Amino acid sequence: MTAEDKTRLALLLDTAGAFLRDCHWRERKAPPVFEDDVPAEPGGDSLETIAVEIHECRACGLCGLRILPVPGEGVPQPRVLVIGEAPGSEEDERGKPFVGVAGHLLDRMLASVNLSRTTNCFITNTVKCRPPGNRDPSPEETASCAPFLARQIRVLRPAYILCMGRIAAQTMLRTGEGIGRLRGKFFDYTPEYPPDNNAAIAPVIPLIATYHPSALLRDAELKRPAWEDLKKLLARIQT
Ligand code: URA
């Protein structure tokens, strides 16, 4: 087989793979339905509209590699919006955020401060499709996904934002500072879009970052500072 044949074959396999993955989600899963997902204004944006658009998104190369995109899950108008980095392989398979080993740890971390995706949190990621080999999302991928997150924040109107790890913290705070310096203190996050319904909305959302659960799985020494960060969030919620 010549080099040119090999290139042609690789292209064909790529295209066939993208086609099969596309069929896969269409057959297996429709975008998630969010209960109590009422637009703040008639005809306004909603979690479901955003999820459908995420399923249809072809804005960056990750769409051709994903099995399922992962818009997020949780309650509308959550006490805390939890933001991770990007889906991993289990999340890609199931279309849900943080459902692998790191996700189980995240659920336990949240439970330790009376938070959960079923009662008072919404969990999502800065990037909604899995980067291959779990590499960091590129700045271009993060930028092309950013409007989805900004719209989710406008619709969700969370009281607090909790960033899990460096990528989420750097993206939300628009900084290159390391997580060791960003974690454990409150920042004022100014939403990108004004809310649909201006009534009773704070202009800024308090945001705190901590270590990503995957980092805690790699280095148990990070568990204590992460716990301190979560206690700070709990104390702020309770005041
Ligand atoms: N890690 C993340 O940052 N997000 C997920 O959804 C899963 C693992």
PDB file of C-alpha atoms and ligand atoms in Angstrom:
ATOM      1  CA  MET A   1       0.000   0.000   0.000  1.00  0.00           C
ATOM      2  CA  THR A   2       1.399   3.392  -0.961  1.00  0.00           C
ATOM      3  CA  ALA A   3       1.620   6.329   1.412  1.00  0.00           C
ATOM      4  CA  GLU A   4      -1.154   8.000  -0.546  1.00  0.00           C
ATOM      5  CA  ASP A   5      -3.411   4.929  -0.187  1.00  0.00           C
ATOM      6  CA  LYS A   6      -2.760   4.955   3.541  1.00  0.00           C
ATOM      7  CA  THR A   7      -3.718   8.643   3.823  1.00  0.00           C
ATOM      8  CA  ARG A   8      -6.922   7.971   1.841  1.00  0.00           C
ATOM      9  CA  LEU A   9      -7.775   4.982   4.027  1.00  0.00           C
ATOM     10  CA  ALA A  10      -7.131   6.981   7.213  1.00  0.00           C
ATOM     11  CA  LEU A  11      -9.435   9.741   5.969  1.00  0.00           C
ATOM     12  CA  LEU A  12     -12.124   7.211   5.078  1.00  0.00           C
ATOM     13  CA  LEU A  13     -11.903   5.556   8.500  1.00  0.00           C
ATOM     14  CA  ASP A  14     -12.054   8.968  10.198  1.00  0.00           C
ATOM     15  CA  THR A  15     -15.172   9.934   8.282  1.00  0.00           C
ATOM     16  CA  ALA A  16     -16.808   6.555   8.908  1.00  0.00           C
ATOM     17  CA  GLY A  17     -15.972   6.845  12.627  1.00  0.00           C
ATOM     18  CA  ALA A  18     -17.513  10.313  12.882  1.00  0.00           C
ATOM     19  CA  PHE A  19     -20.644   9.086  11.068  1.00  0.00           C
ATOM     20  CA  LEU A  20     -21.050   6.044  13.340  1.00  0.00           C
ATOM     21  CA  ARG A  21     -20.525   8.120  16.497  1.00  0.00           C
ATOM     22  CA  ASP A  22     -23.168  10.560  15.298  1.00  0.00           C
ATOM     23  CA  CYS A  23     -25.654   7.715  14.678  1.00  0.00           C
ATOM     24  CA  HIS A  24     -24.772   6.300  18.079  1.00  0.00           C
ATOM     25  CA  TRP A  25     -26.002   9.278  20.070  1.00  0.00           C
ATOM     26  CA  ARG A  26     -28.986   9.848  17.844  1.00  0.00           C
ATOM     27  CA  GLU A  27     -30.111   6.247  18.383  1.00  0.00           C
ATOM     28  CA  ARG A  28     -29.104   5.898  21.994  1.00  0.00           C
ATOM     29  CA  LYS A  29     -29.736   9.250  23.564  1.00  0.00           C
ATOM     30  CA  ALA A  30     -31.642  12.405  22.994  1.00  0.00           C
ATOM     31  CA  PRO A  31     -30.293  15.471  24.790  1.00  0.00           C
ATOM     32  CA  PRO A  32     -31.255  15.428  28.482  1.00  0.00           C
ATOM     33  CA  VAL A  33     -34.573  16.843  29.650  1.00  0.00           C
ATOM     34  CA  PHE A  34     -34.316  19.157  32.638  1.00  0.00           C
ATOM     35  CA  GLU A  35     -37.216  19.137  35.078  1.00  0.00           C
ATOM     36  CA  ASP A  36     -38.577  22.549  36.158  1.00  0.00           C
ATOM     37  CA  ASP A  37     -36.560  24.090  33.341  1.00  0.00           C
ATOM     38  CA  VAL A  38     -38.690  27.168  32.758  1.00  0.00           C
ATOM     39  CA  PRO A  39     -37.256  30.101  30.791  1.00  0.00           C
ATOM     40  CA  ALA A  40     -37.093  33.227  32.999  1.00  0.00           C
ATOM     41  CA  GLU A  41     -39.016  35.065  30.289  1.00  0.00           C
ATOM     42  CA  PRO A  42     -41.454  33.679  27.715  1.00  0.00           C
ATOM     43  CA  GLY A  43     -39.428  32.507  24.734  1.00  0.00           C
ATOM     44  CA  GLY A  44     -36.203  32.906  26.716  1.00  0.00           C
ATOM     45  CA  ASP A  45     -33.234  30.578  26.775  1.00  0.00           C
ATOM     46  CA  SER A  46     -33.496  27.274  28.676  1.00  0.00           C
ATOM     47  CA  LEU A  47     -31.213  24.447  29.780  1.00  0.00           C
ATOM     48  CA  GLU A  48     -32.892  22.149  27.308  1.00  0.00           C
ATOM     49  CA  THR A  49     -32.382  24.507  24.361  1.00  0.00           C
ATOM     50  CA  ILE A  50     -28.722  24.827  25.299  1.00  0.00           C
ATOM     51  CA  ALA A  51     -28.369  21.023  25.632  1.00  0.00           C
ATOM     52  CA  VAL A  52     -29.912  20.478  22.192  1.00  0.00           C
ATOM     53  CA  GLU A  53     -27.500  23.010  20.682  1.00  0.00           C
ATOM     54  CA  ILE A  54     -24.573  21.317  22.419  1.00  0.00           C
ATOM     55  CA  HIS A  55     -25.659  17.989  20.880  1.00  0.00           C
ATOM     56  CA  GLU A  56     -25.762  19.632  17.465  1.00  0.00           C
ATOM     57  CA  CYS A  57     -22.548  21.631  17.898  1.00  0.00           C
ATOM     58  CA  ARG A  58     -19.818  21.149  15.301  1.00  0.00           C
ATOM     59  CA  ALA A  59     -17.791  24.232  16.239  1.00  0.00           C
ATOM     60  CA  CYS A  60     -14.518  22.462  17.031  1.00  0.00           C
ATOM     61  CA  GLY A  61     -12.748  19.197  16.249  1.00  0.00           C
ATOM     62  CA  LEU A  62     -13.892  17.486  19.473  1.00  0.00           C
ATOM     63  CA  CYS A  63     -17.341  16.858  17.978  1.00  0.00           C
ATOM     64  CA  GLY A  64     -15.884  14.303  15.571  1.00  0.00           C
ATOM     65  CA  LEU A  65     -14.251  12.353  18.386  1.00  0.00           C
ATOM     66  CA  ARG A  66     -16.988  12.272  20.984  1.00  0.00           C
ATOM     67  CA  ILE A  67     -19.536   9.546  21.633  1.00  0.00           C
ATOM     68  CA  LEU A  68     -21.854  11.871  23.539  1.00  0.00           C
ATOM     69  CA  PRO A  69     -21.494  15.513  24.475  1.00  0.00           C
ATOM     70  CA  VAL A  70     -21.993  16.306  28.173  1.00  0.00           C
ATOM     71  CA  PRO A  71     -24.097  19.436  28.734  1.00  0.00           C
ATOM     72  CA  GLY A  72     -24.376  18.949  32.507  1.00  0.00           C
ATOM     73  CA  GLU A  73     -26.901  17.828  35.098  1.00  0.00           C
ATOM     74  CA  GLY A  74     -28.472  19.008  38.303  1.00  0.00           C
ATOM     75  CA  VAL A  75     -31.191  21.298  39.546  1.00  0.00           C
ATOM     76  CA  PRO A  76     -32.246  24.612  37.997  1.00  0.00           C
ATOM     77  CA  GLN A  77     -31.366  27.708  40.057  1.00  0.00           C
ATOM     78  CA  PRO A  78     -28.860  25.754  42.117  1.00  0.00           C
ATOM     79  CA  ARG A  79     -27.237  26.870  45.317  1.00  0.00           C
ATOM     80  CA  VAL A  80     -23.890  25.961  43.713  1.00  0.00           C
ATOM     81  CA  LEU A  81     -22.829  25.601  40.097  1.00  0.00           C
ATOM     82  CA  VAL A  82     -19.911  23.143  40.038  1.00  0.00           C
ATOM     83  CA  ILE A  83     -17.611  23.529  37.019  1.00  0.00           C
ATOM     84  CA  GLY A  84     -15.072  20.887  36.006  1.00  0.00           C
ATOM     85  CA  GLU A  85     -12.656  20.689  33.125  1.00  0.00           C
ATOM     86  CA  ALA A  86     -14.034  18.408  30.403  1.00  0.00           C
ATOM     87  CA  PRO A  87     -15.699  14.995  30.143  1.00  0.00           C
ATOM     88  CA  GLY A  88     -13.565  11.877  30.520  1.00  0.00           C
ATOM     89  CA  SER A  89     -14.232   8.474  28.959  1.00  0.00           C
ATOM     90  CA  GLU A  90     -17.139   7.401  31.213  1.00  0.00           C
ATOM     91  CA  GLU A  91     -18.780  10.801  30.833  1.00  0.00           C
ATOM     92  CA  ASP A  92     -18.338  10.565  27.048  1.00  0.00           C
ATOM     93  CA  GLU A  93     -20.024   7.128  27.102  1.00  0.00           C
ATOM     94  CA  ARG A  94     -22.943   8.190  29.298  1.00  0.00           C
ATOM     95  CA  GLY A  95     -23.435  11.856  28.412  1.00  0.00           C
ATOM     96  CA  LYS A  96     -23.355  12.852  32.094  1.00  0.00           C
ATOM     97  CA  PRO A  97     -20.748  14.864  34.006  1.00  0.00           C
ATOM     98  CA  PHE A  98     -18.473  13.378  36.660  1.00  0.00           C
ATOM     99  CA  VAL A  99     -19.714   9.781  36.607  1.00  0.00           C
ATOM    100  CA  GLY A 100     -16.293   8.054  36.728  1.00  0.00           C
ATOM    101  CA  VAL A 101     -13.981   7.526  39.688  1.00  0.00           C
ATOM    102  CA  ALA A 102     -13.275  11.268  40.034  1.00  0.00           C
ATOM    103  CA  GLY A 103     -17.023  11.865  39.854  1.00  0.00           C
ATOM    104  CA  HIS A 104     -17.702   9.522  42.761  1.00  0.00           C
ATOM    105  CA  LEU A 105     -15.129  11.395  44.803  1.00  0.00           C
ATOM    106  CA  LEU A 106     -16.697  14.714  43.755  1.00  0.00           C
ATOM    107  CA  ASP A 107     -20.103  13.477  44.945  1.00  0.00           C
ATOM    108  CA  ARG A 108     -18.580  12.553  48.320  1.00  0.00           C
ATOM    109  CA  MET A 109     -16.805  15.919  48.587  1.00  0.00           C
ATOM    110  CA  LEU A 110     -20.056  17.752  47.861  1.00  0.00           C
ATOM    111  CA  ALA A 111     -22.035  15.568  50.275  1.00  0.00           C
ATOM    112  CA  SER A 112     -19.586  16.470  53.061  1.00  0.00           C
ATOM    113  CA  VAL A 113     -20.861  20.064  52.815  1.00  0.00           C
ATOM    114  CA  ASN A 114     -24.528  19.183  52.228  1.00  0.00           C
ATOM    115  CA  LEU A 115     -24.402  19.644  48.486  1.00  0.00           C
ATOM    116  CA  SER A 116     -25.508  17.257  45.759  1.00  0.00           C
ATOM    117  CA  ARG A 117     -26.433  17.210  42.105  1.00  0.00           C
ATOM    118  CA  THR A 118     -29.887  15.881  42.980  1.00  0.00           C
ATOM    119  CA  THR A 119     -30.915  18.588  45.444  1.00  0.00           C
ATOM    120  CA  ASN A 120     -28.998  21.853  45.222  1.00  0.00           C
ATOM    121  CA  CYS A 121     -26.190  21.791  42.622  1.00  0.00           C
ATOM    122  CA  PHE A 122     -25.751  21.797  38.879  1.00  0.00           C
ATOM    123  CA  ILE A 123     -22.585  20.178  37.528  1.00  0.00           C
ATOM    124  CA  THR A 124     -21.032  21.006  34.191  1.00  0.00           C
ATOM    125  CA  ASN A 125     -17.647  21.510  32.515  1.00  0.00           C
ATOM    126  CA  THR A 126     -15.833  24.315  30.733  1.00  0.00           C
ATOM    127  CA  VAL A 127     -15.763  22.094  27.607  1.00  0.00           C
ATOM    128  CA  LYS A 128     -18.698  19.830  26.808  1.00  0.00           C
ATOM    129  CA  CYS A 129     -16.969  17.162  24.671  1.00  0.00           C
ATOM    130  CA  ARG A 130     -14.143  14.837  25.628  1.00  0.00           C
ATOM    131  CA  PRO A 131     -10.641  15.840  24.534  1.00  0.00           C
ATOM    132  CA  PRO A 132      -8.862  12.710  23.228  1.00  0.00           C
ATOM    133  CA  GLY A 133      -6.630  10.920  25.718  1.00  0.00           C
ATOM    134  CA  ASN A 134      -7.956  13.231  28.450  1.00  0.00           C
ATOM    135  CA  ARG A 135      -5.584  15.985  27.373  1.00  0.00           C
ATOM    136  CA  ASP A 136      -6.284  19.556  28.497  1.00  0.00           C
ATOM    137  CA  PRO A 137      -8.807  21.320  26.279  1.00  0.00           C
ATOM    138  CA  SER A 138      -7.027  23.738  23.918  1.00  0.00           C
ATOM    139  CA  PRO A 139      -7.672  27.490  24.240  1.00  0.00           C
ATOM    140  CA  GLU A 140      -9.591  27.307  20.929  1.00  0.00           C
ATOM    141  CA  GLU A 141     -11.830  24.470  22.196  1.00  0.00           C
ATOM    142  CA  THR A 142     -12.449  26.308  25.461  1.00  0.00           C
ATOM    143  CA  ALA A 143     -13.250  29.530  23.597  1.00  0.00           C
ATOM    144  CA  SER A 144     -15.674  27.862  21.198  1.00  0.00           C
ATOM    145  CA  CYS A 145     -17.532  26.176  24.096  1.00  0.00           C
ATOM    146  CA  ALA A 146     -17.545  29.293  26.333  1.00  0.00           C
ATOM    147  CA  PRO A 147     -20.883  30.725  25.095  1.00  0.00           C
ATOM    148  CA  PHE A 148     -22.664  27.511  26.210  1.00  0.00           C
ATOM    149  CA  LEU A 149     -21.317  27.882  29.737  1.00  0.00           C
ATOM    150  CA  ALA A 150     -22.115  31.605  29.797  1.00  0.00           C
ATOM    151  CA  ARG A 151     -25.703  30.873  28.720  1.00  0.00           C
ATOM    152  CA  GLN A 152     -26.029  28.075  31.285  1.00  0.00           C
ATOM    153  CA  ILE A 153     -24.949  30.529  33.981  1.00  0.00           C
ATOM    154  CA  ARG A 154     -27.522  33.068  32.815  1.00  0.00           C
ATOM    155  CA  VAL A 155     -30.317  30.479  32.861  1.00  0.00           C
ATOM    156  CA  LEU A 156     -29.232  28.713  36.065  1.00  0.00           C
ATOM    157  CA  ARG A 157     -28.660  31.852  38.153  1.00  0.00           C
ATOM    158  CA  PRO A 158     -26.509  29.995  40.713  1.00  0.00           C
ATOM    159  CA  ALA A 159     -25.912  31.566  44.119  1.00  0.00           C
ATOM    160  CA  TYR A 160     -22.267  30.368  44.089  1.00  0.00           C
ATOM    161  CA  ILE A 161     -19.782  28.898  41.640  1.00  0.00           C
ATOM    162  CA  LEU A 162     -17.309  26.189  42.647  1.00  0.00           C
ATOM    163  CA  CYS A 163     -14.484  25.539  40.169  1.00  0.00           C
ATOM    164  CA  MET A 164     -12.893  22.110  40.328  1.00  0.00           C
ATOM    165  CA  GLY A 165      -9.249  22.388  39.350  1.00  0.00           C
ATOM    166  CA  ARG A 166      -6.907  24.583  37.375  1.00  0.00           C
ATOM    167  CA  ILE A 167      -8.603  24.597  33.986  1.00  0.00           C
ATOM    168  CA  ALA A 168     -12.023  25.589  35.327  1.00  0.00           C
ATOM    169  CA  ALA A 169     -10.556  28.236  37.652  1.00  0.00           C
ATOM    170  CA  GLN A 170      -8.301  29.720  34.974  1.00  0.00           C
ATOM    171  CA  THR A 171     -11.114  29.758  32.428  1.00  0.00           C
ATOM    172  CA  MET A 172     -13.652  31.389  34.723  1.00  0.00           C
ATOM    173  CA  LEU A 173     -11.196  33.904  36.148  1.00  0.00           C
ATOM    174  CA  ARG A 174      -9.433  34.538  32.828  1.00  0.00           C
ATOM    175  CA  THR A 175      -5.982  34.103  34.297  1.00  0.00           C
ATOM    176  CA  GLY A 176      -2.939  31.894  33.853  1.00  0.00           C
ATOM    177  CA  GLU A 177      -2.319  31.753  37.626  1.00  0.00           C
ATOM    178  CA  GLY A 178      -1.808  28.271  39.110  1.00  0.00           C
ATOM    179  CA  ILE A 179      -4.508  26.509  41.109  1.00  0.00           C
ATOM    180  CA  GLY A 180      -2.340  26.649  44.250  1.00  0.00           C
ATOM    181  CA  ARG A 181      -2.773  30.436  44.246  1.00  0.00           C
ATOM    182  CA  LEU A 182      -6.356  30.559  42.997  1.00  0.00           C
ATOM    183  CA  ARG A 183      -7.910  28.042  45.375  1.00  0.00           C
ATOM    184  CA  GLY A 184      -9.517  28.744  48.704  1.00  0.00           C
ATOM    185  CA  LYS A 185     -10.522  32.379  48.247  1.00  0.00           C
ATOM    186  CA  PHE A 186     -13.606  34.071  46.949  1.00  0.00           C
ATOM    187  CA  PHE A 187     -13.665  36.027  43.715  1.00  0.00           C
ATOM    188  CA  ASP A 188     -16.517  38.034  42.239  1.00  0.00           C
ATOM    189  CA  TYR A 189     -17.527  36.454  38.944  1.00  0.00           C
ATOM    190  CA  THR A 190     -19.322  38.830  36.610  1.00  0.00           C
ATOM    191  CA  PRO A 191     -21.670  36.893  34.301  1.00  0.00           C
ATOM    192  CA  GLU A 192     -21.008  37.428  30.636  1.00  0.00           C
ATOM    193  CA  TYR A 193     -24.649  37.939  29.720  1.00  0.00           C
ATOM    194  CA  PRO A 194     -27.156  39.921  31.757  1.00  0.00           C
ATOM    195  CA  PRO A 195     -29.811  37.607  33.217  1.00  0.00           C
ATOM    196  CA  ASP A 196     -33.055  37.128  31.259  1.00  0.00           C
ATOM    197  CA  ASN A 197     -34.960  38.337  34.265  1.00  0.00           C
ATOM    198  CA  ASN A 198     -33.224  41.143  36.114  1.00  0.00           C
ATOM    199  CA  ALA A 199     -35.322  40.948  39.257  1.00  0.00           C
ATOM    200  CA  ALA A 200     -33.459  40.017  42.420  1.00  0.00           C
ATOM    201  CA  ILE A 201     -30.279  39.060  40.634  1.00  0.00           C
ATOM    202  CA  ALA A 202     -26.929  39.877  42.157  1.00  0.00           C
ATOM    203  CA  PRO A 203     -24.643  41.509  39.564  1.00  0.00           C
ATOM    204  CA  VAL A 204     -21.778  39.231  40.562  1.00  0.00           C
ATOM    205  CA  ILE A 205     -21.620  35.611  41.673  1.00  0.00           C
ATOM    206  CA  PRO A 206     -19.165  34.598  44.428  1.00  0.00           C
ATOM    207  CA  LEU A 207     -16.760  32.036  42.984  1.00  0.00           C
ATOM    208  CA  ILE A 208     -14.332  29.770  44.807  1.00  0.00           C
ATOM    209  CA  ALA A 209     -11.924  27.214  43.341  1.00  0.00           C
ATOM    210  CA  THR A 210     -10.416  24.083  44.787  1.00  0.00           C
ATOM    211  CA  TYR A 211      -8.398  21.117  43.604  1.00  0.00           C
ATOM    212  CA  HIS A 212      -9.892  18.771  41.008  1.00  0.00           C
ATOM    213  CA  PRO A 213     -10.955  15.391  42.456  1.00  0.00           C
ATOM    214  CA  SER A 214      -8.570  13.678  40.003  1.00  0.00           C
ATOM    215  CA  ALA A 215      -5.716  15.634  41.618  1.00  0.00           C
ATOM    216  CA  LEU A 216      -6.835  14.365  45.043  1.00  0.00           C
ATOM    217  CA  LEU A 217      -6.785  10.808  43.708  1.00  0.00           C
ATOM    218  CA  ARG A 218      -3.201  11.331  42.545  1.00  0.00           C
ATOM    219  CA  ASP A 219      -2.005  13.159  45.663  1.00  0.00           C
ATOM    220  CA  ALA A 220      -3.763  12.485  48.978  1.00  0.00           C
ATOM    221  CA  GLU A 221      -1.974  15.476  50.549  1.00  0.00           C
ATOM    222  CA  LEU A 222      -4.330  17.756  48.642  1.00  0.00           C
ATOM    223  CA  LYS A 223      -7.375  16.354  50.450  1.00  0.00           C
ATOM    224  CA  ARG A 224      -6.986  18.535  53.533  1.00  0.00           C
ATOM    225  CA  PRO A 225      -6.677  21.867  51.676  1.00  0.00           C
ATOM    226  CA  ALA A 226      -9.605  20.860  49.435  1.00  0.00           C
ATOM    227  CA  TRP A 227     -11.672  20.150  52.549  1.00  0.00           C
ATOM    228  CA  GLU A 228     -10.704  23.585  53.952  1.00  0.00           C
ATOM    229  CA  ASP A 229     -11.894  25.185  50.698  1.00  0.00           C
ATOM    230  CA  LEU A 230     -15.224  23.366  50.838  1.00  0.00           C
ATOM    231  CA  LYS A 231     -15.708  24.403  54.471  1.00  0.00           C
ATOM    232  CA  LYS A 232     -15.163  28.037  53.417  1.00  0.00           C
ATOM    233  CA  LEU A 233     -17.890  27.644  50.810  1.00  0.00           C
ATOM    234  CA  LEU A 234     -20.225  26.060  53.367  1.00  0.00           C
ATOM    235  CA  ALA A 235     -19.555  28.866  55.874  1.00  0.00           C
ATOM    236  CA  ARG A 236     -20.334  31.479  53.217  1.00  0.00           C
ATOM    237  CA  ILE A 237     -23.536  29.684  52.208  1.00  0.00           C
ATOM    238  CA  GLN A 238     -24.643  29.558  55.823  1.00  0.00           C
ATOM    239  CA  THR A 239     -24.105  33.275  56.505  1.00  0.00           C
TER     240      THR A 239
HETATM  241  N1  URA B   1     -13.373  15.433  34.997  1.00  0.00           N
HETATM  242  C1  URA B   1     -13.972  16.619  34.719  1.00  0.00           C
HETATM  243  O1  URA B   1     -13.360  17.676  34.853  1.00  0.00           O
HETATM  244  N2  URA B   1     -15.245  16.592  34.313  1.00  0.00           N
HETATM  245  C2  URA B   1     -15.956  15.486  34.193  1.00  0.00           C
HETATM  246  O2  URA B   1     -17.126  15.568  33.823  1.00  0.00           O
HETATM  247  C3  URA B   1     -15.308  14.269  34.495  1.00  0.00           C
HETATM  248  C4  URA B   1     -14.023  14.260  34.892  1.00  0.00           C
END
